[in-house]
CSV table of C-alpha atoms in Angstrom, one decimal:
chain,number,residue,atom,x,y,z
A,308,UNK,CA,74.4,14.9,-48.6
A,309,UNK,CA,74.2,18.3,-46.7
A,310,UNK,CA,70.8,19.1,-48.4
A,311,UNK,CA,70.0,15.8,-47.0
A,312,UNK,CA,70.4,16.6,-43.3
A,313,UNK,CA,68.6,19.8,-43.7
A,314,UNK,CA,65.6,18.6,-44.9
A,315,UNK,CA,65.8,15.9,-42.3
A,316,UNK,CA,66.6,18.8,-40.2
A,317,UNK,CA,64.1,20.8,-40.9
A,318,UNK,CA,61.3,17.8,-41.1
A,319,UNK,CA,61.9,17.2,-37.7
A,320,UNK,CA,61.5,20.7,-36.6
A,321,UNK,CA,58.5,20.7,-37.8
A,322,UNK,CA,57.0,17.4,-36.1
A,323,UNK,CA,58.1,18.8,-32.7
A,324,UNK,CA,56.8,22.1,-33.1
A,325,UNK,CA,53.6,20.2,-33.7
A,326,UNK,CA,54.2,18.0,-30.6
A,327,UNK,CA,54.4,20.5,-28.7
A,328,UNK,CA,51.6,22.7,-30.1
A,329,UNK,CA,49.1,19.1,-29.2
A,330,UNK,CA,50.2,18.8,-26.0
A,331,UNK,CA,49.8,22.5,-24.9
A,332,UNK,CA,46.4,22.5,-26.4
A,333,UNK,CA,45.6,19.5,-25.0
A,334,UNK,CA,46.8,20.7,-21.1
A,335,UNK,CA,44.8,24.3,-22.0
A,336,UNK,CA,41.3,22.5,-23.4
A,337,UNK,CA,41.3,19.7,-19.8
A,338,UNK,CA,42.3,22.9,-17.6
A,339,UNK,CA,39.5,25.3,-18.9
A,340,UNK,CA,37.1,26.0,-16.5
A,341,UNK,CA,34.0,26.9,-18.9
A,342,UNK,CA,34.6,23.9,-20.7
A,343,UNK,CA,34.4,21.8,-17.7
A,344,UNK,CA,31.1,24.0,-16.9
A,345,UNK,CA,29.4,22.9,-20.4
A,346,UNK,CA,29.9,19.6,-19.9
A,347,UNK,CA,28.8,19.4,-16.4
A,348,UNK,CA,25.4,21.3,-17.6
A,349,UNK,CA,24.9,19.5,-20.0
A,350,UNK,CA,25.4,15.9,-18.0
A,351,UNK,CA,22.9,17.6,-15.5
A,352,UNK,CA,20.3,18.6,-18.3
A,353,UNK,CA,21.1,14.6,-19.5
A,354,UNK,CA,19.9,13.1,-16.4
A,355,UNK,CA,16.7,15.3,-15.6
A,356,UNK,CA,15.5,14.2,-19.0
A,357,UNK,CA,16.4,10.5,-18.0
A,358,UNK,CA,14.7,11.1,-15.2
A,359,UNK,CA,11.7,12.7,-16.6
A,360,UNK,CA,11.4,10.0,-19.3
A,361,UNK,CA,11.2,7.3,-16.4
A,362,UNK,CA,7.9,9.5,-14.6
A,363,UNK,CA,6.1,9.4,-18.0
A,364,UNK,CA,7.1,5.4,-18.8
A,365,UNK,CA,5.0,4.5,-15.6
A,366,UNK,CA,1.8,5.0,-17.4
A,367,UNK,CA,-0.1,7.4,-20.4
A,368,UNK,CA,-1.3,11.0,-20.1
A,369,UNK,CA,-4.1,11.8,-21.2
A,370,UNK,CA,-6.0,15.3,-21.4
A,371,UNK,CA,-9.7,16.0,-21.7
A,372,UNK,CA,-10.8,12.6,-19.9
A,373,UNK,CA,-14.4,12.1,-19.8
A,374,UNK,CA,-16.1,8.5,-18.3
A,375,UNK,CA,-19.8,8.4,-18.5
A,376,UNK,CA,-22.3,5.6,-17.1
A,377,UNK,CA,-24.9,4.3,-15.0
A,378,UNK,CA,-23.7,3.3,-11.1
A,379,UNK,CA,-25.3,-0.1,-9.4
A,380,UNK,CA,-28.6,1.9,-8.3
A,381,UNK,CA,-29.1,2.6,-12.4
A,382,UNK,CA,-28.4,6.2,-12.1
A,383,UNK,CA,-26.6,7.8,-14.6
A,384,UNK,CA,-23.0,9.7,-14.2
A,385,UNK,CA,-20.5,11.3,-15.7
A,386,UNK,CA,-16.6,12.3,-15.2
A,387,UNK,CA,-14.6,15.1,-16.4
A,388,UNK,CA,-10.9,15.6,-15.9
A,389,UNK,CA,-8.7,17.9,-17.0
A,390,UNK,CA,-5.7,15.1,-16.8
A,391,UNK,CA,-5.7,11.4,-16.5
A,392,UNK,CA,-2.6,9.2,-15.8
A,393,UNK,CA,-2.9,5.0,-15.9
A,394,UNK,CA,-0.6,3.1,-14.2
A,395,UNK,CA,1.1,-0.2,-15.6
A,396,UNK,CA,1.0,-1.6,-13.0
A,397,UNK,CA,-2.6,-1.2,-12.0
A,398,UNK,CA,-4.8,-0.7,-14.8
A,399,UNK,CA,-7.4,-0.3,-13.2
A,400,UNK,CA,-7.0,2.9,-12.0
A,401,UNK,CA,-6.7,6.6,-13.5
A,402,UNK,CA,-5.2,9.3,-11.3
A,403,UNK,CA,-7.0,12.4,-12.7
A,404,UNK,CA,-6.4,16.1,-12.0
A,405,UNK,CA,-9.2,18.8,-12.4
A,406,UNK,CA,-12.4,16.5,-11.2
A,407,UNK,CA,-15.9,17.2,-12.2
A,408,UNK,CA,-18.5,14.5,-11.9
A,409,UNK,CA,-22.0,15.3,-12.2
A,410,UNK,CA,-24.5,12.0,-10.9
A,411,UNK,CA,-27.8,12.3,-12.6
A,412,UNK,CA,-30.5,10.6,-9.8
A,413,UNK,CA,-33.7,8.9,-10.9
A,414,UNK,CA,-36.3,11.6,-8.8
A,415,UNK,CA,-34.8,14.1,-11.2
A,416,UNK,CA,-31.9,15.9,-8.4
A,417,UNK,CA,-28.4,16.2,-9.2
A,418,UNK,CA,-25.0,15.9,-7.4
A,419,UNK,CA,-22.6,17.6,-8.8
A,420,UNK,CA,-18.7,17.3,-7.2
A,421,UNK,CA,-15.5,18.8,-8.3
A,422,UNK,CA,-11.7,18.5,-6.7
A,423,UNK,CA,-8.3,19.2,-7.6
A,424,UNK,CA,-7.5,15.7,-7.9
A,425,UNK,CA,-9.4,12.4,-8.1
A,426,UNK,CA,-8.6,8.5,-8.3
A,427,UNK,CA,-11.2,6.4,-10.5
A,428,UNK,CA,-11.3,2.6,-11.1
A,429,UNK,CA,-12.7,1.8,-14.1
A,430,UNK,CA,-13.5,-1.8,-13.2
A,431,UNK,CA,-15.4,-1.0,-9.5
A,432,UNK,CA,-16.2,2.2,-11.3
A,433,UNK,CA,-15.5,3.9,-7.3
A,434,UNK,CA,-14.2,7.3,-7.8
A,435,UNK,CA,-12.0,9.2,-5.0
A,436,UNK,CA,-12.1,12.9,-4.8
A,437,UNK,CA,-9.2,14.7,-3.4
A,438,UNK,CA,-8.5,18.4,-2.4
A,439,UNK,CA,-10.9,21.0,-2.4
A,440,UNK,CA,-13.6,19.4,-2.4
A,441,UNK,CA,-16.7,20.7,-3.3
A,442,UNK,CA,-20.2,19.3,-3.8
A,443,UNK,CA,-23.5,20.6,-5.2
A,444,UNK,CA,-27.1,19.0,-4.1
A,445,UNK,CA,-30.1,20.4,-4.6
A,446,UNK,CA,-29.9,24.3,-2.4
A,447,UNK,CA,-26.7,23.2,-0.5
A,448,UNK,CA,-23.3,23.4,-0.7
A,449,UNK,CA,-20.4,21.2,0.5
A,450,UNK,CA,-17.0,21.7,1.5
A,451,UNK,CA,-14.2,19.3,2.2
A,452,UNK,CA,-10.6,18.0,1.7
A,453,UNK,CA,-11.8,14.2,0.6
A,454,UNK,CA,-14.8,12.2,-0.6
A,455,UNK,CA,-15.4,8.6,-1.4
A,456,UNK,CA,-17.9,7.4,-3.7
A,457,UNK,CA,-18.3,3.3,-3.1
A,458,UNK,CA,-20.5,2.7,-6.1
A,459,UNK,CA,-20.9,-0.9,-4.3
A,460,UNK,CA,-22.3,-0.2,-1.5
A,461,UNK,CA,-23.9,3.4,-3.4
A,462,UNK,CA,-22.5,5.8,-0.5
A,463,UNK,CA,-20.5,9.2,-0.8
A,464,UNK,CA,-18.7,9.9,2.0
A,465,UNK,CA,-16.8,12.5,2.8
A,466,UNK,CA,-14.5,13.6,5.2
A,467,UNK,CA,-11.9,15.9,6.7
A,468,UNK,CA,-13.1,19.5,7.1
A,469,UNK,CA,-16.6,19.5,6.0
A,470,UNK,CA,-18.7,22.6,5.7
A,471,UNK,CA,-22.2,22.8,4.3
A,472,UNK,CA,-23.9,25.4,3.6
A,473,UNK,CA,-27.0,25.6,3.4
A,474,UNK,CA,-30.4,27.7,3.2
A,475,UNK,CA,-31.7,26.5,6.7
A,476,UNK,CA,-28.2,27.0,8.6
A,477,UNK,CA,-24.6,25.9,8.0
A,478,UNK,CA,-23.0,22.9,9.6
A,479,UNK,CA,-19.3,21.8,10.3
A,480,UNK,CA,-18.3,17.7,10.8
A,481,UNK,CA,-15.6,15.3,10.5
A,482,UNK,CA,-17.5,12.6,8.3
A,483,UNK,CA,-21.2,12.6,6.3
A,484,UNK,CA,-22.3,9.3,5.1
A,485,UNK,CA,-25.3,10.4,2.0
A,486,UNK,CA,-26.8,7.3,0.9
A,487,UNK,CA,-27.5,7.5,-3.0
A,488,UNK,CA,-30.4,4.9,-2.7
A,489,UNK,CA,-31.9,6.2,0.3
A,490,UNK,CA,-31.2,9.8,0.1
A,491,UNK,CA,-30.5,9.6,3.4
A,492,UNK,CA,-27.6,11.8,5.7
A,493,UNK,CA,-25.7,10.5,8.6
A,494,UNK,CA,-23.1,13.1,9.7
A,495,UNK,CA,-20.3,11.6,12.5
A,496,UNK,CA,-18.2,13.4,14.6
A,497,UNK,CA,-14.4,11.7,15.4
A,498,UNK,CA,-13.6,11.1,19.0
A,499,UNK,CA,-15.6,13.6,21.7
A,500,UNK,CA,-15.4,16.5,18.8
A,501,UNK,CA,-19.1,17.9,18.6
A,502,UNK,CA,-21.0,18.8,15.4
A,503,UNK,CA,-21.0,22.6,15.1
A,504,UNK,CA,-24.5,23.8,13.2
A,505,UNK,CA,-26.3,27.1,12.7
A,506,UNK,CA,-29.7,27.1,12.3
A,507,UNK,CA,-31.4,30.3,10.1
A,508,UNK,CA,-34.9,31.0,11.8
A,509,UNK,CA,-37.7,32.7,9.2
């Protein structure tokens, strides 16, 4: 009977020892700071994926993008990009990075435009340039933030801190219309700003 107790004694030492050992590790592991840091990182790290995986859902990458074709007035183009994103939600339209577009014109010239960003609808086949803009044509050169090539109505226009440079003198506008068809060059001035042109005299 007395070995009886002792074991039950003895068994019940035991399971409180352990009781207690739980509950201190338990108080320890939700009052440790570094723990409490890991988890906290890693919920951050968590979400910025989240959020990164909802950026990329909107549409598909793709790298090395090249369109090629022939515009309304039959001449013949071609777009390089470095990076092209479609939307969902307009399908229509590729939001590229890294421009170049080269337009191959019927009397032999060639236009050749390049920005750091660019907005093409494949359905209108218009093509937006955007940022650092800069435009080949012949002898001159062209400088600008934007330019708008409506492939319906065949104009490139382009705007917002336009420099050309050419052979015969430079020039600085607001706005150039160039008609594609026409080969023509209209060159605007917003509000009572003046166009500012040197002229290089042989």
């Amino acid at each position: 009977m007395i070995n009886r107790k002792k074991k039950l004694r003895v068994y019940q030492s035991i399971l409180l020892i352990i009781g207690i050992f739980i509950v201190l590790y338990t108080y320890s592991k939700n009052n440790n700071p570094e723990q409490e840091k890991i988890i906290s990182n890693s919920l951050q790290e968590k979400i910025e994926k989240q959020l990164q995986n909802k950026e990329t859902k909107d549409g598909n990458t793709f790298y090395n993008v090249k369109y090629s074709g022939l515009d309304l007035g039959g001449n013949r183009y071609s777009i390089l990009a470095d990076e092209g994103t479609s939307s969902e939600f307009k399908s229509n339209i590729v939001n590229m990075k890294g421009v170049n577009a080269t337009f191959y014109f019927k009397d032999g010239t060639i236009l050749i435009i390049s920005s750091d960003q660019g907005e093409y609808n494949n359905k209108t086949l218009d093509i937006t340039f955007k940022g650092n803009v800069k435009a080949l044509y012949n002898e001159s050169e062209l400088y600008a933030e934007r330019a708008e090539f409506s492939n319906s109505e065949n104009f490139l226009t382009v705007s917002r801190n336009v420099k050309i440079i050419d052979t015969r003198g430079n020039m600085f506008a607001d706005k150039l219309l160039f008609d594609l068809k026409d080969k023509t060059l209209n060159i605007t001035s917003l509000e009572n700003n003046m166009v500012k042109s040197t002229i290089n005299h042989k």
